[in-house]
mmCIF file of C-alpha atoms and ligand atoms in Angstrom:
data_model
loop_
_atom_site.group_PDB
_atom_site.id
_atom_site.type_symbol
_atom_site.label_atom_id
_atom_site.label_comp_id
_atom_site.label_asym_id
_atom_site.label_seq_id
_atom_site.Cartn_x
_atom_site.Cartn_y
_atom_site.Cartn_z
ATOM 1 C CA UNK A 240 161.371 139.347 340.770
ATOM 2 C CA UNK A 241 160.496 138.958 344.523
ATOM 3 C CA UNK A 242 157.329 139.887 346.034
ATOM 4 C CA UNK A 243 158.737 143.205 347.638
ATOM 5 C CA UNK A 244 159.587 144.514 343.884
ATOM 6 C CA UNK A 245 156.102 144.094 343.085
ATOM 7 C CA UNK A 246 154.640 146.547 346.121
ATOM 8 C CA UNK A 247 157.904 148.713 346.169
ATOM 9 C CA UNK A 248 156.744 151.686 345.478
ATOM 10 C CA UNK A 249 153.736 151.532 348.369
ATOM 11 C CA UNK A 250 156.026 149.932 350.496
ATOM 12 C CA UNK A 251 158.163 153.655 350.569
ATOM 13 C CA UNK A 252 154.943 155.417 350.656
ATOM 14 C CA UNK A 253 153.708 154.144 353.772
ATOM 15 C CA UNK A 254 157.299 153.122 355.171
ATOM 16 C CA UNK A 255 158.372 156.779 354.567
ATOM 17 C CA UNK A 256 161.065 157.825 356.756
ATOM 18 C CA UNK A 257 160.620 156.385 360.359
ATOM 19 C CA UNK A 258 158.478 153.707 359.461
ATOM 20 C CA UNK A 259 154.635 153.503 360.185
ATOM 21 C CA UNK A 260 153.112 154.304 363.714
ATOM 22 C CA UNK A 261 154.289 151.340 365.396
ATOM 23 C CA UNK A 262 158.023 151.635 364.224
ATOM 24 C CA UNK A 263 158.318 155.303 364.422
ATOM 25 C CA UNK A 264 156.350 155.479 367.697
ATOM 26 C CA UNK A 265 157.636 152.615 369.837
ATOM 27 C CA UNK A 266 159.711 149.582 367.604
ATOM 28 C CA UNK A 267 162.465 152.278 366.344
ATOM 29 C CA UNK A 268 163.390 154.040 369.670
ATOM 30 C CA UNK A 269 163.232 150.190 371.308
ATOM 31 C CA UNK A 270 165.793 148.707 368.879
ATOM 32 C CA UNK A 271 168.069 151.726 369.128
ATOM 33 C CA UNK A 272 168.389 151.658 372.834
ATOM 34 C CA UNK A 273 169.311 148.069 372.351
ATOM 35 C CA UNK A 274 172.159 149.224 370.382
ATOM 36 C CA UNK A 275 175.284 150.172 372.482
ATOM 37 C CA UNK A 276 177.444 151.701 370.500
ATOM 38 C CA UNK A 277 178.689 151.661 366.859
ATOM 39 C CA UNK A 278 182.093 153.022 366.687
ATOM 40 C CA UNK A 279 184.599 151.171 365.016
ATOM 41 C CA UNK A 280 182.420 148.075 364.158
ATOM 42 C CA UNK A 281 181.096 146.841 361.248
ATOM 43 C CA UNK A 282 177.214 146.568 360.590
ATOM 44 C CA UNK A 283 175.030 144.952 358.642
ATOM 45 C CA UNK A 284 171.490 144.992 357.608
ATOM 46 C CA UNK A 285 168.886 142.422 356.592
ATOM 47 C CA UNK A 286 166.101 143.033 354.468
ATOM 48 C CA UNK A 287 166.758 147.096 355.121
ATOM 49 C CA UNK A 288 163.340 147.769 352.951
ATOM 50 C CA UNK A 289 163.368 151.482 352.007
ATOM 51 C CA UNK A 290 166.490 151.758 353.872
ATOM 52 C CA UNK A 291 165.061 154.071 356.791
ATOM 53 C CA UNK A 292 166.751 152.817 359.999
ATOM 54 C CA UNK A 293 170.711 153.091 359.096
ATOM 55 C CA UNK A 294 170.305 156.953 359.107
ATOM 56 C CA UNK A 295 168.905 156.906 362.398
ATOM 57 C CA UNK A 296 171.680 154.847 363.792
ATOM 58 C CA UNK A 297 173.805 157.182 362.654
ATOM 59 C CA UNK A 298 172.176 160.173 363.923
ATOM 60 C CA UNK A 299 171.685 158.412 367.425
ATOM 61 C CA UNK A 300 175.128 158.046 367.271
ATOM 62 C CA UNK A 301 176.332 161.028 365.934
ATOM 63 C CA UNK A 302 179.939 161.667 366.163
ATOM 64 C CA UNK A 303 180.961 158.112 365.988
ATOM 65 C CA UNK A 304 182.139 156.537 362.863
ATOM 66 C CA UNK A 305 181.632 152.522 362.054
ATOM 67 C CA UNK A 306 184.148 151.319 360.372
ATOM 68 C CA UNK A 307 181.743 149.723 357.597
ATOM 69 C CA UNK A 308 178.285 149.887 356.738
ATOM 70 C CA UNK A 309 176.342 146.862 354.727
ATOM 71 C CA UNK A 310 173.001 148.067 353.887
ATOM 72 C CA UNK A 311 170.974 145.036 351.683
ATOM 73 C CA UNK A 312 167.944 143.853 350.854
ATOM 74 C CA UNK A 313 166.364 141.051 348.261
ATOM 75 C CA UNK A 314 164.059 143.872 346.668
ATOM 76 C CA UNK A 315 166.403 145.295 344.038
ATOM 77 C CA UNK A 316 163.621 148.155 343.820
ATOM 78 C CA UNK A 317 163.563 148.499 347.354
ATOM 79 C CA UNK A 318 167.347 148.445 347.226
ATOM 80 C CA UNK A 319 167.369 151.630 344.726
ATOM 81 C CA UNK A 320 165.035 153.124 346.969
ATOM 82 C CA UNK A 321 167.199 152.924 349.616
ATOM 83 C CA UNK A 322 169.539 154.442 347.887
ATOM 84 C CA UNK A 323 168.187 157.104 346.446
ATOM 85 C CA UNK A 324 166.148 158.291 349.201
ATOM 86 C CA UNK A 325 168.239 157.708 352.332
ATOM 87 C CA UNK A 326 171.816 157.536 350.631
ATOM 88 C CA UNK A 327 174.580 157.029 353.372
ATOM 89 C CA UNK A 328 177.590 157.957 350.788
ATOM 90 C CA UNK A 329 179.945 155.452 353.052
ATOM 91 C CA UNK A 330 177.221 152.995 353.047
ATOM 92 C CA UNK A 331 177.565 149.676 350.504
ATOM 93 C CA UNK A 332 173.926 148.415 349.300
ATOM 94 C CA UNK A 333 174.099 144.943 347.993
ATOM 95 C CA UNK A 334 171.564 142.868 347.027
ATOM 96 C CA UNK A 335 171.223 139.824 349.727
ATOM 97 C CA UNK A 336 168.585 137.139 350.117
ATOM 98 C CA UNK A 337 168.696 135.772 353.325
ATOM 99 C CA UNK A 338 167.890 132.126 351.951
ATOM 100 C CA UNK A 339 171.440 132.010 350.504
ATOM 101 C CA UNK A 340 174.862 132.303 351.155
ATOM 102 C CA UNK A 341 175.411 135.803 352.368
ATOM 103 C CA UNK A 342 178.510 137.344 350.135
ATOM 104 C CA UNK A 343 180.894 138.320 353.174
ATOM 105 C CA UNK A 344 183.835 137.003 355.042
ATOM 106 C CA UNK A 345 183.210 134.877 358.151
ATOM 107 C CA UNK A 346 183.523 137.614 361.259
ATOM 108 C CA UNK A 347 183.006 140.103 360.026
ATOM 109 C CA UNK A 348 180.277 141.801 361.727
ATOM 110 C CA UNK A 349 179.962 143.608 364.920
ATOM 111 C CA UNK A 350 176.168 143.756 364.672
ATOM 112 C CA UNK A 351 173.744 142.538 362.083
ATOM 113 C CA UNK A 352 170.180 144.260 361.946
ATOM 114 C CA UNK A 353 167.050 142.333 360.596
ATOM 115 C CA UNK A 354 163.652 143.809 361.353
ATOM 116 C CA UNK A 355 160.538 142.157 359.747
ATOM 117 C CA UNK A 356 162.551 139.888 357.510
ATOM 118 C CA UNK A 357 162.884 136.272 358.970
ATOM 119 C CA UNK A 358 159.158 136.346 359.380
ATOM 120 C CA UNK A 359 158.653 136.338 355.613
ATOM 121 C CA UNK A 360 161.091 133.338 354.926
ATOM 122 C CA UNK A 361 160.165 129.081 355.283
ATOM 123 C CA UNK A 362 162.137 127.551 358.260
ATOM 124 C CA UNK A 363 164.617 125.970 356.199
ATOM 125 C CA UNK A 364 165.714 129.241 354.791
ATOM 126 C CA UNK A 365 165.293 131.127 358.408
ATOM 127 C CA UNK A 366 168.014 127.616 359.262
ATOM 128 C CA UNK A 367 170.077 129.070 356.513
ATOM 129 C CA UNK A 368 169.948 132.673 357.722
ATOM 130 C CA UNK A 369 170.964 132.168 361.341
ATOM 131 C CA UNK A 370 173.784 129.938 360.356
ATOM 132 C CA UNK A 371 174.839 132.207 357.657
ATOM 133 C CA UNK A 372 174.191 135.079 360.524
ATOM 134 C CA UNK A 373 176.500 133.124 363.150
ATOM 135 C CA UNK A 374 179.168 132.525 360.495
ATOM 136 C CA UNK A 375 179.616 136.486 359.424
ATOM 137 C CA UNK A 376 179.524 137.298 362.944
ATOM 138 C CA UNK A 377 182.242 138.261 365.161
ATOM 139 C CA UNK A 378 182.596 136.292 368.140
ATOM 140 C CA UNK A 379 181.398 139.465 370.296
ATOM 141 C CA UNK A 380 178.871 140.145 367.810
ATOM 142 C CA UNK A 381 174.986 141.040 368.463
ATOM 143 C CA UNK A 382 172.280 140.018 366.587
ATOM 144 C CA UNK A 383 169.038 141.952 366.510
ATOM 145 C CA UNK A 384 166.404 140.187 365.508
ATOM 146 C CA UNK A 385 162.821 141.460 365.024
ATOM 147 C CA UNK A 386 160.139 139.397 363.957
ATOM 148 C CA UNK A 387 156.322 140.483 363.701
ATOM 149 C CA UNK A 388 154.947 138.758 366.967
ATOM 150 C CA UNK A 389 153.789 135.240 366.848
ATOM 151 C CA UNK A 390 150.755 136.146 368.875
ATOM 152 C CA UNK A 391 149.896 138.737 366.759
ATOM 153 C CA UNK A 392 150.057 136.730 363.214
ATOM 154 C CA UNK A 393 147.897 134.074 365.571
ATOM 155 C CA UNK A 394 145.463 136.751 366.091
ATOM 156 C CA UNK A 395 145.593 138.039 362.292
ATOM 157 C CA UNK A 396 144.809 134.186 361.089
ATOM 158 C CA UNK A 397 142.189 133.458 363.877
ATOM 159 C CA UNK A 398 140.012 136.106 362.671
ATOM 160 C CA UNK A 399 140.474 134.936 359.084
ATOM 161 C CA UNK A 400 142.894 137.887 357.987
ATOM 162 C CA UNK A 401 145.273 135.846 356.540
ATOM 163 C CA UNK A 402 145.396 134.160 353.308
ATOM 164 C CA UNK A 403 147.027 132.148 350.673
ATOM 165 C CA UNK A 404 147.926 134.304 347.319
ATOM 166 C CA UNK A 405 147.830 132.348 344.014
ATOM 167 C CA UNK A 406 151.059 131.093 344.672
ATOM 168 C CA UNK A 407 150.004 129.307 347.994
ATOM 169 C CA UNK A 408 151.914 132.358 349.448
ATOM 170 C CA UNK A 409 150.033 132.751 352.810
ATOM 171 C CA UNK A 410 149.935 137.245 353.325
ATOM 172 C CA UNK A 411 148.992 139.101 356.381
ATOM 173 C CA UNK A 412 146.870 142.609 356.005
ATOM 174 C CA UNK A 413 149.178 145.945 356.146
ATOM 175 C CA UNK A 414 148.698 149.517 356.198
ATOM 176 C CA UNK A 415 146.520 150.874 352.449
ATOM 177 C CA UNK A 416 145.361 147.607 351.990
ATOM 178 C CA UNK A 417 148.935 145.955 350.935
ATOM 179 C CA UNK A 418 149.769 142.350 351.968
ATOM 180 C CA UNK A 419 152.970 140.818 353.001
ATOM 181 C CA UNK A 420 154.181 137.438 353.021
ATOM 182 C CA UNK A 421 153.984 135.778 356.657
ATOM 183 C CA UNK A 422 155.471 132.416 358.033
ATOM 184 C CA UNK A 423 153.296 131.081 361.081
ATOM 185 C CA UNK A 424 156.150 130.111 363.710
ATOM 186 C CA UNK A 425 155.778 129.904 367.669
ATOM 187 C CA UNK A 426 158.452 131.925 369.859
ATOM 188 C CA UNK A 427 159.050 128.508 370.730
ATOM 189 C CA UNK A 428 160.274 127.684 367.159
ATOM 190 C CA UNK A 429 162.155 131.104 367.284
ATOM 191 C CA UNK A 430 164.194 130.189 369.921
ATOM 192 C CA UNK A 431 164.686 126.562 369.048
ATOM 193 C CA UNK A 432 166.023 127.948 366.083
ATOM 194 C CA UNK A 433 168.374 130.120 367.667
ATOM 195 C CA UNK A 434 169.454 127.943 369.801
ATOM 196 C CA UNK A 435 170.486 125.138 367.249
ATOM 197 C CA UNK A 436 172.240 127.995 365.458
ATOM 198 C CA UNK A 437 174.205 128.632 368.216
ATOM 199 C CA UNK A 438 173.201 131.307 369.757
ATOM 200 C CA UNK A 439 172.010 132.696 373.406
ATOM 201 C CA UNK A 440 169.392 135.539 373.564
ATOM 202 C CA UNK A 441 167.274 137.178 375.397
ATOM 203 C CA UNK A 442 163.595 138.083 374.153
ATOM 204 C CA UNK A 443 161.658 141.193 374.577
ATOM 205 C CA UNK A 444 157.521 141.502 373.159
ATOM 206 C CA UNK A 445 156.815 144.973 371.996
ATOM 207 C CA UNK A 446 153.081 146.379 372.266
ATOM 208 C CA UNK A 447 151.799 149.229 370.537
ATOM 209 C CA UNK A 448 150.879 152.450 372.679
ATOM 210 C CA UNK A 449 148.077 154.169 372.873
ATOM 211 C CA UNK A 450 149.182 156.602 370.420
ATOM 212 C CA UNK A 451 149.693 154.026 367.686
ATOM 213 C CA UNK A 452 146.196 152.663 368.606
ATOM 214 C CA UNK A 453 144.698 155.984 368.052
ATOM 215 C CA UNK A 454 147.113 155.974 364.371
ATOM 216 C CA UNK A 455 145.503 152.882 363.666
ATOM 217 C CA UNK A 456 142.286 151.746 365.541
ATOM 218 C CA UNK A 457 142.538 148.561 363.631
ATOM 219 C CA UNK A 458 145.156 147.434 365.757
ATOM 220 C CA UNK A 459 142.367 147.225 368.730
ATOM 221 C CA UNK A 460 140.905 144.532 366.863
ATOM 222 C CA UNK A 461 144.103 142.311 367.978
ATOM 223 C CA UNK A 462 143.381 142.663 371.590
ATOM 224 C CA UNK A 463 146.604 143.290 373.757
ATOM 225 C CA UNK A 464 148.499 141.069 371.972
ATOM 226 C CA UNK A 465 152.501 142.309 371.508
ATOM 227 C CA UNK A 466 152.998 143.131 367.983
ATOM 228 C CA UNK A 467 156.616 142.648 367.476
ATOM 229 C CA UNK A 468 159.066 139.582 369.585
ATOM 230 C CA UNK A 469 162.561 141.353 369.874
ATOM 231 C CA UNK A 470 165.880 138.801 370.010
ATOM 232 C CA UNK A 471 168.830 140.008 371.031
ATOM 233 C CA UNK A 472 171.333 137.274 370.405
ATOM 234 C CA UNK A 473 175.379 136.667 370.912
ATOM 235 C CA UNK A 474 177.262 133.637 370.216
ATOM 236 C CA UNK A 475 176.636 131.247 372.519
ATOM 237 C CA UNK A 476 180.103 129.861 374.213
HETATM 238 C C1 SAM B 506 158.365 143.939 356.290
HETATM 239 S S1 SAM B 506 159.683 144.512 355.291
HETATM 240 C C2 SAM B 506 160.745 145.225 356.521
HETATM 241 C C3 SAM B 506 161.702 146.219 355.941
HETATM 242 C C4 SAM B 506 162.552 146.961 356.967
HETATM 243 N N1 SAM B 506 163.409 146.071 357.714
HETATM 244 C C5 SAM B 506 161.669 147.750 357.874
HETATM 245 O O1 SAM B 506 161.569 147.374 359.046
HETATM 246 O O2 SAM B 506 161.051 148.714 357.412
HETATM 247 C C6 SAM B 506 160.522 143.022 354.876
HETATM 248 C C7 SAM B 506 161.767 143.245 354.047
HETATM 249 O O3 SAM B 506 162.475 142.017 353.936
HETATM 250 C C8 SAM B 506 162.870 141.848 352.597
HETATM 251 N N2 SAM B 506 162.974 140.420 352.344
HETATM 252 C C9 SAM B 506 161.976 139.502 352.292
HETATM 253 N N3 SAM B 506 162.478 138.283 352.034
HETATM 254 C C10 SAM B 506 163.821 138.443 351.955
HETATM 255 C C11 SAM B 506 164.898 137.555 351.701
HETATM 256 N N4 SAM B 506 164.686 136.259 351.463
HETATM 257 N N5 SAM B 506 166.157 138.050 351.685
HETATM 258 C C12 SAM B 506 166.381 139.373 351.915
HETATM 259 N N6 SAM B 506 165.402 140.270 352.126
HETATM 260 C C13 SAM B 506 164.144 139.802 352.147
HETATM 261 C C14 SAM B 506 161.797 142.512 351.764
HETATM 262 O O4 SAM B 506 162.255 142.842 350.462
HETATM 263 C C15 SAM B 506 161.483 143.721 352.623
HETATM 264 O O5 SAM B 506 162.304 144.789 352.335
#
């Protein structure tokens, strides 16, 4: 069972359907206009949670038609969320974990989508990912990358708000007092890991706005730290 099957049913609650403040305020409208078009390619999505963010590609880009749609997620529960709640009837949901082999063809992605999710994993399974990432990319492919912001999780642990569950798991606080699993990794260790991987990016740190601070006034506590470091990668020739 992973960890996300255990708070899957919170997880939808406070994910609903744009995400929480940050995401539906400023992190959603950000990654969309990083997307430049999706007709005719093939997409896929990492660690899609409740599944929220395909629909609004599709609505953002209404009138054009990918030619496939890979919508997946380790959380089985999450997965049947996803499905039931934000169905895409073209859409195939497939259970991936990042840390493996992923189950498709090598090229075979225009763009690949992973918000939140290679924050969660070791760096030996975030190796695996980007190589697995590079491989089922097309050589014109994009990879958008989102990871909770270094400086932020810094922030989190200086002030003692993150800890170690009773699996040596080390959590970060979240909205309605769930936890989820954090890896502590510099941007510098983000981008040597791109890098090696093979790819070329370029980086973009996200802050909250003032309306997501009045949402949640907790966030002050953080300072003006960025909350979420933005890749957008292509193969690197
Ligand atoms: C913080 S949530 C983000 C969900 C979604 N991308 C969003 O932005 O709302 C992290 C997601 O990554 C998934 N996840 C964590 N580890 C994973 C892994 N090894 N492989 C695939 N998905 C994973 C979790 O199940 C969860 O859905």
């Amino acid at each position: 069972m992973s960890y996300y099957d255990g708070i899957a049913k919170k997880w939808h609650e406070i994910t609903g359907f744009r995400g929480g403040a940050f995401k539906r305020l400023v992190l959603n409208g950000f990654l969309l206009d990083r997307i430049p078009d999706i007709a005719g390619w093939a997409i896929l999505e990492l660690g899609a949670g409740n599944g929220y963010f395909m629909p609004m590609v599709l609505e953002r880009f209404s009138g054009q038609t990918p030619e496939r749609f890979v919508i997946t997620d380790m959380s089985s529960k999450l997965l049947h969320i996803a499905q039931r709640s934000f169905r895409i009837p073209e859409a195939e949901y497939r259970q991936v974990d990042v840390r493996a082999g992923f189950p498709f063809d090598s090229g075979s992605f225009d763009l690949i989508l992973a918000t939140m999710v290679f924050n969660e994993v070791s760096d030996s399974a975030m190796k695996k990912a980007l190589s697995e990432c590079r491989r089922v990319l097309g050589e014109t492919g994009t990879l958008l990358l989102t990871v909770t912001h270094p400086r932020f999780v810094e922030s989190l642990h200086r002030r003692g708000e993150t800890r170690q569950d009773r699996n040596g798991l080390l959590t970060m606080p979240a909205a309605d007092g769930i936890r989820l699993p954090i890896f502590r990794r510099s941007q510098e260790r983000y981008e040597a890991m791109l890098r090696r991987a093979g790819f070329m990016f370029e980086s973009h740190d996200v802050h909250a706005l003032p309306e997501v601070l009045r949402e949640k006034p907790g966030l002050r506590s953080a300072g003006n730290v960025p909350l979420a470091l933005v890749f957008r990668c292509r193969i690197a020739r």
